[in-house]
Amino acid sequence: MTTARLLADLAEVVGPAHVLTDPAVTSAYCTDWTGRWRGVAQAVVRPADTAQTAEVVRRCAAAGVAICPQGGNTGLVGGGVPPADGRPTIVLSMTRLTGVDDVDVAARAVGVGAGVTIGDVQRAAVAAGLDFGVDLASRDSATVGGAIATNAGGIHFVRYGGMRAQLLGIEAVLTSGEVLRRWRPLRKDNVGYDLPGLLAGSEGTLAVITGALLRLVPQTRRGAVAVVAVQDPARGLAVIDAVERAGLTLHAAELMTEAGLDLVHRHGQRRALPAGTPFAVLIEVAGADAGDLAAVLAEASVDDAAIDDSPAADLWALRERHTESIARDSTTPVVKLDLTLPAGALGAFVATVERLAAAAGVRPIMFGHLADGNVHVNLLDVDPAHAEDVTDAVLREVAAVGGSISAEHGVGRAKAPWLGLGRDAVDVAAMRAIKRALDPAGLLNPGVLGL
Ligand code: MLT
Ligand code: ZN
């Protein structure tokens, strides 16, 4: 079947207005947020619901056309954009699946479409007197489907876990066009393989997620935030430990460096600590106020801290403005490496990356989710011709000290060549077997994950 014939068929399924082919319109769907990953697609197809999604998948599979599922296109590893190798591909944009069911307050659960933003899940939960356990800076663009596909983590991972931990159920279209639906708001349901958990982190390579039944959590009505100056990450971890040992509930614990704080300051954010602070840790606690947190920090001999009752938007802005400030400041697409380090290796790793970056003539800005050992290494001004070399050097260092090459952003296209640094041969073979079983023709997000 010709591509033109397929696109005409798909227009019958979703309506002609939702099969986009004008390059001026489709280029935004084919380029990732960082501008580093660009692909090619014959069309962007925008189904309205699960039935249309299933029909689109069935027809593409019959025609042998690859499918790149996409949510808010806020991913940072090139996993949401089509391949650049010219194979016939459509981008399957899921942003029209925006249904939000009534919140089931007794079961603390809500069913939503894949195109609902994380911010809209939070608002639905709060309106029902509850909250959603995942939060991230891109909350108003990132969609539930994309966040599940990447198993996104975010700032409250330390308390509630990532997207996988929020899944009570899932709805997804298989390459056969059949709809897999597990949709019961049960906390314990141990019948066979954890398929929702498998689809979390599958990066669009196993099925197209159309909806999810999400766990909700009680609201945190009282909280406090401190930005604490520390000499090194180890001292930051010691302060976090002191806060938890004092009985406060840790809601977030984020690492920043002098270079990152200087950068967000240059991009307009007021300082909370004096310039020259080598590291800073943002700590948020739940169920306590600024006075309670100040007392615990004094007990832990912290001498420089800015403290406020939650939501403390100005303190959080110091952390949340890192990503956009980095993107605006770099002269080339930022090389973003999201990593986990064993707690004891963090300080030495930061120093090693600074050395590697100096040797490569690039600017490093590091920040991340300290309590999870999750560091976001951002390399600015990297000549695109050297992006792979510098990535290789950093990822090999991570593997050498027992860390993970992907903490919460996924593997995508960015890290696919290094999959073997993160998983051994038996593990990769088992993943390949799963991929073959669910997508025998290799049509779902080819090139992503490197399987
Ligand atoms: C964050 O923690 O802000 C996100 O993972 C985004 C990023 O790494 O830039
Ligand atoms: Zn992050």
Tab-separated table of C-alpha atoms and ligand atoms in Angstrom:
chain	number	residue	atom	x	y	z
A	1	MET	CA	0.000	0.000	0.000
A	2	THR	CA	1.328	3.476	-0.823
A	3	THR	CA	1.867	5.973	1.971
A	4	ALA	CA	-0.677	8.284	0.314
A	5	ARG	CA	-3.295	5.492	0.424
A	6	LEU	CA	-2.521	4.781	4.094
A	7	LEU	CA	-2.793	8.457	5.030
A	8	ALA	CA	-6.150	8.672	3.245
A	9	ASP	CA	-7.283	5.618	5.257
A	10	LEU	CA	-6.070	7.159	8.505
A	11	ALA	CA	-7.904	10.386	7.663
A	12	GLU	CA	-11.099	8.316	7.516
A	13	VAL	CA	-10.357	7.043	11.021
A	14	VAL	CA	-9.379	10.267	12.818
A	15	GLY	CA	-10.756	12.928	10.448
A	16	PRO	CA	-8.696	14.780	7.810
A	17	ALA	CA	-7.953	17.659	10.190
A	18	HIS	CA	-6.005	15.241	12.402
A	19	VAL	CA	-3.617	13.842	9.806
A	20	LEU	CA	-0.967	16.556	9.602
A	21	THR	CA	1.484	16.513	6.718
A	22	ASP	CA	2.564	20.142	6.285
A	23	PRO	CA	6.281	20.202	7.254
A	24	ALA	CA	5.799	23.651	8.806
A	25	VAL	CA	3.402	21.987	11.276
A	26	THR	CA	4.945	18.524	11.644
A	27	SER	CA	8.522	19.708	12.262
A	28	ALA	CA	7.687	20.611	15.876
A	29	TYR	CA	6.536	17.005	16.442
A	30	CYS	CA	9.696	15.653	14.809
A	31	THR	CA	12.137	17.666	16.949
A	32	ASP	CA	12.651	17.080	20.649
A	33	TRP	CA	12.606	19.719	23.397
A	34	THR	CA	16.398	20.006	23.463
A	35	GLY	CA	16.649	20.483	19.694
A	36	ARG	CA	19.249	17.709	19.625
A	37	TRP	CA	17.034	14.974	18.155
A	38	ARG	CA	15.270	15.427	14.832
A	39	GLY	CA	13.478	12.748	12.841
A	40	VAL	CA	11.297	12.356	9.789
A	41	ALA	CA	7.639	11.305	9.638
A	42	GLN	CA	5.198	10.993	6.746
A	43	ALA	CA	2.477	12.427	8.972
A	44	VAL	CA	1.412	13.278	12.492
A	45	VAL	CA	-1.808	11.436	13.336
A	46	ARG	CA	-3.949	12.657	16.232
A	47	PRO	CA	-6.593	10.116	17.370
A	48	ALA	CA	-9.390	11.271	19.670
A	49	ASP	CA	-9.847	8.093	21.700
A	50	THR	CA	-8.778	4.502	22.299
A	51	ALA	CA	-10.891	3.059	19.468
A	52	GLN	CA	-9.339	5.427	16.927
A	53	THR	CA	-5.853	4.702	18.302
A	54	ALA	CA	-6.438	0.963	17.905
A	55	GLU	CA	-7.634	1.414	14.333
A	56	VAL	CA	-4.635	3.608	13.447
A	57	VAL	CA	-2.223	1.066	14.941
A	58	ARG	CA	-3.941	-1.816	13.125
A	59	ARG	CA	-3.766	-0.029	9.756
A	60	CYS	CA	-0.143	1.099	10.190
A	61	ALA	CA	0.889	-2.413	11.225
A	62	ALA	CA	-0.843	-3.897	8.177
A	63	ALA	CA	0.999	-1.414	5.955
A	64	GLY	CA	4.361	-2.015	7.701
A	65	VAL	CA	4.616	1.630	8.736
A	66	ALA	CA	6.432	2.442	11.985
A	67	ILE	CA	4.708	4.296	14.816
A	68	CYS	CA	6.322	6.812	17.132
A	69	PRO	CA	3.918	7.439	20.040
A	70	GLN	CA	4.220	10.955	21.429
A	71	GLY	CA	2.765	12.841	24.401
A	72	GLY	CA	3.744	16.402	25.298
A	73	ASN	CA	7.140	16.001	23.584
A	74	THR	CA	8.940	17.106	26.739
A	75	GLY	CA	11.235	14.047	26.872
A	76	LEU	CA	14.954	14.650	27.134
A	77	VAL	CA	16.452	11.547	25.465
A	78	GLY	CA	14.945	11.723	21.963
A	79	GLY	CA	12.477	8.907	22.725
A	80	GLY	CA	9.396	10.803	21.535
A	81	VAL	CA	10.556	11.801	18.072
A	82	PRO	CA	10.599	9.596	14.945
A	83	PRO	CA	13.725	7.981	13.518
A	84	ALA	CA	15.894	9.926	11.080
A	85	ASP	CA	16.710	6.943	8.864
A	86	GLY	CA	13.908	7.579	6.380
A	87	ARG	CA	11.790	4.471	7.093
A	88	PRO	CA	8.033	5.120	6.664
A	89	THR	CA	6.856	6.375	10.053
A	90	ILE	CA	3.977	8.267	11.585
A	91	VAL	CA	4.054	10.235	14.815
A	92	LEU	CA	1.042	9.129	16.860
A	93	SER	CA	0.239	12.191	18.941
A	94	MET	CA	-1.825	11.225	21.989
A	95	THR	CA	-2.605	14.739	23.204
A	96	ARG	CA	-6.315	14.580	22.318
A	97	LEU	CA	-6.997	11.802	24.841
A	98	THR	CA	-7.723	14.253	27.620
A	99	GLY	CA	-10.577	12.575	29.484
A	100	VAL	CA	-10.465	12.698	33.284
A	101	ASP	CA	-12.912	10.412	35.123
A	102	ASP	CA	-14.485	11.382	38.426
A	103	VAL	CA	-12.006	10.871	41.239
A	104	ASP	CA	-12.787	7.735	43.259
A	105	VAL	CA	-12.188	9.276	46.679
A	106	ALA	CA	-12.729	6.066	48.639
A	107	ALA	CA	-10.281	4.121	46.474
A	108	ARG	CA	-7.970	7.147	46.130
A	109	ALA	CA	-7.759	6.664	42.379
A	110	VAL	CA	-8.492	8.460	39.135
A	111	GLY	CA	-8.706	7.181	35.563
A	112	VAL	CA	-7.299	9.509	32.897
A	113	GLY	CA	-6.517	9.542	29.198
A	114	ALA	CA	-2.919	9.350	28.028
A	115	GLY	CA	-2.984	12.965	26.838
A	116	VAL	CA	-3.907	14.475	30.206
A	117	THR	CA	-1.076	16.587	31.616
A	118	ILE	CA	0.477	15.823	34.994
A	119	GLY	CA	-0.722	19.279	36.089
A	120	ASP	CA	-4.326	18.385	35.217
A	121	VAL	CA	-4.075	15.133	37.215
A	122	GLN	CA	-2.815	17.161	40.178
A	123	ARG	CA	-5.669	19.662	39.841
A	124	ALA	CA	-8.308	16.915	39.616
A	125	ALA	CA	-6.845	15.242	42.699
A	126	VAL	CA	-6.670	18.472	44.711
A	127	ALA	CA	-10.277	19.351	43.805
A	128	ALA	CA	-11.269	16.023	45.401
A	129	GLY	CA	-9.207	16.669	48.548
A	130	LEU	CA	-6.339	14.415	47.468
A	131	ASP	CA	-3.064	14.838	45.579
A	132	PHE	CA	-0.976	13.090	42.926
A	133	GLY	CA	2.418	11.718	43.984
A	134	VAL	CA	4.403	12.751	40.901
A	135	ASP	CA	5.446	16.325	40.240
A	136	LEU	CA	7.989	17.734	37.792
A	137	ALA	CA	8.853	21.114	36.308
A	138	SER	CA	7.231	20.274	32.949
A	139	ARG	CA	3.946	19.426	34.713
A	140	ASP	CA	1.768	21.532	32.404
A	141	SER	CA	3.108	20.006	29.162
A	142	ALA	CA	4.196	16.482	30.102
A	143	THR	CA	1.377	13.976	29.593
A	144	VAL	CA	0.440	10.902	31.598
A	145	GLY	CA	1.173	8.585	28.648
A	146	GLY	CA	4.642	10.009	28.085
A	147	ALA	CA	5.420	10.111	31.793
A	148	ILE	CA	4.474	6.423	32.124
A	149	ALA	CA	6.385	5.487	28.971
A	150	THR	CA	9.553	7.036	30.419
A	151	ASN	CA	8.733	6.027	34.015
A	152	ALA	CA	9.280	9.687	34.975
A	153	GLY	CA	10.475	10.369	38.509
A	154	GLY	CA	10.353	14.024	39.491
A	155	ILE	CA	10.772	15.892	42.745
A	156	HIS	CA	8.672	13.726	45.075
A	157	PHE	CA	10.164	10.369	44.088
A	158	VAL	CA	11.798	10.143	47.508
A	159	ARG	CA	8.340	10.040	49.094
A	160	TYR	CA	6.017	8.398	46.575
A	161	GLY	CA	8.199	6.772	43.887
A	162	GLY	CA	7.917	7.429	40.153
A	163	MET	CA	5.150	6.883	37.596
A	164	ARG	CA	5.388	3.085	37.791
A	165	ALA	CA	4.558	3.235	41.487
A	166	GLN	CA	1.381	5.252	40.750
A	167	LEU	CA	-0.118	2.697	38.352
A	168	LEU	CA	-3.167	0.822	39.572
A	169	GLY	CA	-4.147	0.010	36.015
A	170	ILE	CA	-3.389	0.730	32.396
A	171	GLU	CA	-5.028	0.749	28.997
A	172	ALA	CA	-2.832	0.255	25.934
A	173	VAL	CA	-3.130	-0.730	22.286
A	174	LEU	CA	-1.023	-3.691	21.171
A	175	THR	CA	0.442	-3.899	17.645
A	176	SER	CA	-2.372	-6.320	16.760
A	177	GLY	CA	-4.798	-3.465	17.395
A	178	GLU	CA	-6.201	-5.253	20.462
A	179	VAL	CA	-6.754	-3.214	23.604
A	180	LEU	CA	-5.117	-4.387	26.831
A	181	ARG	CA	-7.080	-3.029	29.791
A	182	ARG	CA	-6.370	-3.629	33.486
A	183	TRP	CA	-8.556	-1.197	35.293
A	184	ARG	CA	-9.395	-2.077	38.879
A	185	PRO	CA	-8.519	0.311	41.722
A	186	LEU	CA	-7.110	-2.449	43.896
A	187	ARG	CA	-3.947	-1.909	45.929
A	188	LYS	CA	-3.155	-5.621	45.927
A	189	ASP	CA	-3.717	-7.572	42.721
A	190	ASN	CA	-1.159	-10.294	42.230
A	191	VAL	CA	-2.471	-12.197	39.227
A	192	GLY	CA	0.432	-12.899	36.904
A	193	TYR	CA	2.907	-10.572	35.275
A	194	ASP	CA	2.886	-6.880	36.160
A	195	LEU	CA	2.021	-5.622	32.662
A	196	PRO	CA	1.320	-2.022	33.746
A	197	GLY	CA	4.742	-2.047	35.418
A	198	LEU	CA	6.303	-3.465	32.229
A	199	LEU	CA	4.815	-0.708	30.075
A	200	ALA	CA	6.163	1.893	32.513
A	201	GLY	CA	9.616	2.670	31.138
A	202	SER	CA	8.984	0.825	27.856
A	203	GLU	CA	9.381	4.109	25.952
A	204	GLY	CA	6.734	3.387	23.340
A	205	THR	CA	8.430	0.188	22.185
A	206	LEU	CA	5.876	-2.388	23.411
A	207	ALA	CA	2.411	-0.825	23.077
A	208	VAL	CA	0.678	2.546	22.757
A	209	ILE	CA	-0.566	3.709	26.149
A	210	THR	CA	-4.044	5.231	25.875
A	211	GLY	CA	-4.967	5.684	29.543
A	212	ALA	CA	-4.066	4.935	33.125
A	213	LEU	CA	-5.747	4.340	36.444
A	214	LEU	CA	-3.603	6.344	38.860
A	215	ARG	CA	-3.111	6.044	42.596
A	216	LEU	CA	-3.741	9.259	44.531
A	217	VAL	CA	-2.272	10.247	47.897
A	218	PRO	CA	-3.475	12.289	50.879
A	219	GLN	CA	-2.831	16.018	50.603
A	220	THR	CA	0.156	17.559	52.322
A	221	ARG	CA	-1.487	20.584	53.875
A	222	ARG	CA	1.454	21.929	55.887
A	223	GLY	CA	5.053	21.967	54.783
A	224	ALA	CA	8.304	23.895	54.797
A	225	VAL	CA	11.193	24.422	52.404
A	226	ALA	CA	14.825	25.223	53.135
A	227	VAL	CA	17.694	25.939	50.779
A	228	VAL	CA	20.790	24.963	52.721
A	229	ALA	CA	24.412	25.778	51.873
A	230	VAL	CA	26.712	22.726	52.069
A	231	GLN	CA	30.365	22.127	51.215
A	232	ASP	CA	29.773	18.893	49.305
A	233	PRO	CA	27.026	16.371	48.421
A	234	ALA	CA	28.008	14.114	51.345
A	235	ARG	CA	27.229	16.912	53.792
A	236	GLY	CA	23.925	17.427	51.966
A	237	LEU	CA	23.054	13.765	52.505
A	238	ALA	CA	23.989	14.093	56.183
A	239	VAL	CA	21.586	17.040	56.572
A	240	ILE	CA	18.800	15.024	54.893
A	241	ASP	CA	19.550	12.159	57.255
A	242	ALA	CA	19.335	14.511	60.262
A	243	VAL	CA	15.966	15.840	59.047
A	244	GLU	CA	14.539	12.318	58.724
A	245	ARG	CA	15.988	11.123	62.014
A	246	ALA	CA	14.306	14.088	63.705
A	247	GLY	CA	10.987	12.605	62.564
A	248	LEU	CA	10.167	15.047	59.753
A	249	THR	CA	8.701	13.595	56.557
A	250	LEU	CA	10.950	14.251	53.570
A	251	HIS	CA	8.914	15.531	50.597
A	252	ALA	CA	11.809	16.555	48.310
A	253	ALA	CA	15.595	16.898	48.508
A	254	GLU	CA	17.319	18.532	45.564
A	255	LEU	CA	20.983	19.244	44.835
A	256	MET	CA	22.269	22.419	43.192
A	257	THR	CA	25.790	23.682	42.550
A	258	GLU	CA	27.411	27.110	42.555
A	259	ALA	CA	27.552	27.117	38.732
A	260	GLY	CA	23.826	26.322	38.440
A	261	LEU	CA	22.815	28.911	41.041
A	262	ASP	CA	24.949	31.553	39.299
A	263	LEU	CA	23.273	30.649	35.999
A	264	VAL	CA	19.661	30.921	37.228
A	265	HIS	CA	20.635	34.183	38.935
A	266	ARG	CA	22.000	35.531	35.633
A	267	HIS	CA	18.699	34.516	34.060
A	268	GLY	CA	16.760	36.654	36.510
A	269	GLN	CA	16.142	34.632	39.698
A	270	ARG	CA	16.916	36.359	43.029
A	271	ARG	CA	19.560	34.623	45.173
A	272	ALA	CA	18.545	32.948	48.439
A	273	LEU	CA	22.105	32.262	49.612
A	274	PRO	CA	25.280	34.333	49.183
A	275	ALA	CA	27.260	33.856	45.958
A	276	GLY	CA	30.136	31.387	46.294
A	277	THR	CA	28.185	28.602	48.029
A	278	PRO	CA	29.760	25.457	46.469
A	279	PHE	CA	26.608	23.319	46.785
A	280	ALA	CA	23.060	23.903	47.998
A	281	VAL	CA	20.372	21.437	48.983
A	282	LEU	CA	16.691	22.275	48.746
A	283	ILE	CA	14.809	20.280	51.363
A	284	GLU	CA	11.016	20.172	51.588
A	285	VAL	CA	9.304	18.507	54.533
A	286	ALA	CA	5.638	17.637	55.031
A	287	GLY	CA	3.535	18.007	58.150
A	288	ALA	CA	5.805	20.628	59.716
A	289	ASP	CA	6.278	24.382	59.377
A	290	ALA	CA	9.283	26.623	58.789
A	291	GLY	CA	9.921	26.922	62.548
A	292	ASP	CA	10.061	23.129	62.984
A	293	LEU	CA	12.459	22.768	60.053
A	294	ALA	CA	14.643	25.664	61.265
A	295	ALA	CA	14.984	23.987	64.669
A	296	VAL	CA	16.097	20.690	63.113
A	297	LEU	CA	18.588	22.439	60.810
A	298	ALA	CA	20.045	24.366	63.759
A	299	GLU	CA	20.434	21.094	65.645
A	300	ALA	CA	22.281	19.711	62.585
A	301	SER	CA	24.677	22.712	62.781
A	302	VAL	CA	23.615	24.150	59.438
A	303	ASP	CA	24.867	27.710	59.362
A	304	ASP	CA	23.503	29.116	56.122
A	305	ALA	CA	19.907	28.413	55.088
A	306	ALA	CA	16.911	30.256	53.644
A	307	ILE	CA	13.683	28.812	55.070
A	308	ASP	CA	10.013	29.402	54.234
A	309	ASP	CA	6.656	27.722	54.657
A	310	SER	CA	5.516	25.715	51.605
A	311	PRO	CA	4.927	26.293	48.763
A	312	ALA	CA	7.941	28.668	48.962
A	313	ALA	CA	7.741	29.419	45.235
A	314	ASP	CA	10.851	31.646	45.218
A	315	LEU	CA	13.010	28.928	46.763
A	316	TRP	CA	11.640	26.285	44.404
A	317	ALA	CA	12.232	28.599	41.411
A	318	LEU	CA	15.976	28.403	42.118
A	319	ARG	CA	15.789	24.701	41.350
A	320	GLU	CA	13.044	24.602	38.754
A	321	ARG	CA	14.576	27.304	36.560
A	322	HIS	CA	17.736	25.262	35.972
A	323	THR	CA	16.482	23.414	32.869
A	324	GLU	CA	15.246	26.466	30.963
A	325	SER	CA	18.283	28.628	31.986
A	326	ILE	CA	20.667	25.909	30.797
A	327	ALA	CA	18.854	25.594	27.456
A	328	ARG	CA	18.920	29.365	26.936
A	329	ASP	CA	22.579	29.717	27.876
A	330	SER	CA	24.155	26.996	25.759
A	331	THR	CA	25.377	27.904	22.283
A	332	THR	CA	24.664	24.342	21.055
A	333	PRO	CA	21.984	21.744	21.957
A	334	VAL	CA	22.654	20.698	25.546
A	335	VAL	CA	23.993	17.186	26.133
A	336	LYS	CA	21.758	16.004	28.986
A	337	LEU	CA	22.823	12.943	30.949
A	338	ASP	CA	20.446	11.776	33.674
A	339	LEU	CA	22.251	9.372	36.015
A	340	THR	CA	22.104	7.630	39.366
A	341	LEU	CA	25.211	7.310	41.528
A	342	PRO	CA	25.663	5.260	44.666
A	343	ALA	CA	25.371	7.736	47.555
A	344	GLY	CA	29.016	7.382	48.577
A	345	ALA	CA	30.278	8.062	45.039
A	346	LEU	CA	28.432	11.318	44.409
A	347	GLY	CA	31.031	13.898	45.485
A	348	ALA	CA	33.925	12.250	43.636
A	349	PHE	CA	31.738	11.805	40.535
A	350	VAL	CA	30.868	15.510	40.404
A	351	ALA	CA	34.588	16.354	40.577
A	352	THR	CA	35.359	13.811	37.830
A	353	VAL	CA	32.710	15.268	35.513
A	354	GLU	CA	34.157	18.736	36.102
A	355	ARG	CA	37.578	17.430	35.084
A	356	LEU	CA	36.223	15.601	32.001
A	357	ALA	CA	34.292	18.708	30.955
A	358	ALA	CA	37.340	20.958	31.361
A	359	ALA	CA	39.417	18.560	29.254
A	360	ALA	CA	36.698	18.573	26.559
A	361	GLY	CA	36.338	22.371	26.681
A	362	VAL	CA	32.625	22.269	27.603
A	363	ARG	CA	30.643	23.785	30.511
A	364	PRO	CA	29.091	21.396	33.052
A	365	ILE	CA	26.030	22.301	35.111
A	366	MET	CA	24.905	19.589	37.505
A	367	PHE	CA	21.804	19.387	39.647
A	368	GLY	CA	19.334	16.697	40.599
A	369	HIS	CA	17.373	14.724	43.112
A	370	LEU	CA	19.907	14.230	45.891
A	371	ALA	CA	17.923	11.841	48.059
A	372	ASP	CA	17.634	9.448	45.080
A	373	GLY	CA	21.324	9.755	44.117
A	374	ASN	CA	20.032	11.157	40.806
A	375	VAL	CA	22.306	13.707	39.126
A	376	HIS	CA	21.414	15.586	35.939
A	377	VAL	CA	24.676	16.282	34.139
A	378	ASN	CA	24.157	19.044	31.586
A	379	LEU	CA	27.012	19.800	29.211
A	380	LEU	CA	26.757	23.165	27.484
A	381	ASP	CA	28.509	24.439	24.346
A	382	VAL	CA	29.322	20.907	23.154
A	383	ASP	CA	30.341	20.774	19.493
A	384	PRO	CA	27.726	18.294	18.124
A	385	ALA	CA	30.552	16.374	16.452
A	386	HIS	CA	31.944	15.585	19.935
A	387	ALA	CA	28.665	14.899	21.747
A	388	GLU	CA	29.091	11.111	21.548
A	389	ASP	CA	32.676	11.186	22.860
A	390	VAL	CA	31.840	13.241	25.896
A	391	THR	CA	28.695	11.142	26.538
A	392	ASP	CA	30.794	7.997	26.339
A	393	ALA	CA	33.339	9.315	28.843
A	394	VAL	CA	30.665	10.267	31.402
A	395	LEU	CA	28.599	7.077	31.031
A	396	ARG	CA	31.682	4.853	31.368
A	397	GLU	CA	32.556	6.659	34.583
A	398	VAL	CA	29.017	6.062	35.913
A	399	ALA	CA	29.188	2.353	35.074
A	400	ALA	CA	32.652	2.052	36.641
A	401	VAL	CA	31.383	3.265	40.018
A	402	GLY	CA	28.217	1.111	39.971
A	403	GLY	CA	25.693	3.753	38.971
A	404	SER	CA	22.876	3.744	36.405
A	405	ILE	CA	23.126	5.412	32.973
A	406	SER	CA	19.437	6.386	33.199
A	407	ALA	CA	17.718	7.402	36.415
A	408	GLU	CA	14.392	8.859	35.294
A	409	HIS	CA	14.543	10.159	31.712
A	410	GLY	CA	14.852	6.782	29.992
A	411	VAL	CA	17.264	5.546	27.340
A	412	GLY	CA	15.576	6.933	24.231
A	413	ARG	CA	17.818	7.489	21.234
A	414	ALA	CA	20.373	9.389	23.299
A	415	LYS	CA	21.677	6.422	25.263
A	416	ALA	CA	20.669	3.478	23.063
A	417	PRO	CA	24.283	2.777	22.009
A	418	TRP	CA	25.237	2.452	25.692
A	419	LEU	CA	22.459	0.027	26.744
A	420	GLY	CA	25.127	-2.584	27.490
A	421	LEU	CA	26.638	-0.314	30.141
A	422	GLY	CA	23.356	-0.407	32.032
A	423	ARG	CA	22.272	-4.046	31.598
A	424	ASP	CA	24.224	-7.270	31.048
A	425	ALA	CA	23.857	-9.577	28.026
A	426	VAL	CA	21.304	-11.934	29.620
A	427	ASP	CA	19.203	-8.996	30.736
A	428	VAL	CA	19.273	-7.386	27.257
A	429	ALA	CA	18.373	-10.731	25.651
A	430	ALA	CA	15.354	-11.074	27.963
A	431	MET	CA	14.237	-7.546	27.067
A	432	ARG	CA	14.681	-8.368	23.356
A	433	ALA	CA	12.503	-11.462	23.782
A	434	ILE	CA	9.745	-9.341	25.318
A	435	LYS	CA	10.082	-6.804	22.502
A	436	ARG	CA	9.839	-9.555	19.859
A	437	ALA	CA	6.789	-11.072	21.558
A	438	LEU	CA	4.829	-7.821	21.687
A	439	ASP	CA	6.151	-6.132	18.541
A	440	PRO	CA	7.387	-8.894	16.209
A	441	ALA	CA	7.693	-6.590	13.194
A	442	GLY	CA	9.625	-3.948	15.151
A	443	LEU	CA	7.199	-1.152	14.261
A	444	LEU	CA	6.886	0.546	17.645
A	445	ASN	CA	9.384	3.370	18.166
A	446	PRO	CA	12.243	1.721	16.245
A	447	GLY	CA	15.701	2.796	17.375
A	448	VAL	CA	14.546	3.785	20.847
A	449	LEU	CA	16.054	1.755	23.717
A	450	GLY	CA	18.419	0.047	21.261
A	451	LEU	CA	16.611	-3.312	21.354
B	1	MLT	C1	14.371	18.009	36.366
B	1	MLT	O1	14.665	17.349	37.355
B	1	MLT	O2	14.217	19.238	36.418
B	1	MLT	C2	14.137	17.295	35.085
B	1	MLT	O3	14.546	15.977	35.137
B	1	MLT	C3	14.575	18.054	33.888
B	1	MLT	C4	16.026	18.125	33.589
B	1	MLT	O4	16.782	17.233	33.940
B	1	MLT	O5	16.444	19.093	32.923
B	2	ZN	ZN	14.842	15.338	37.231
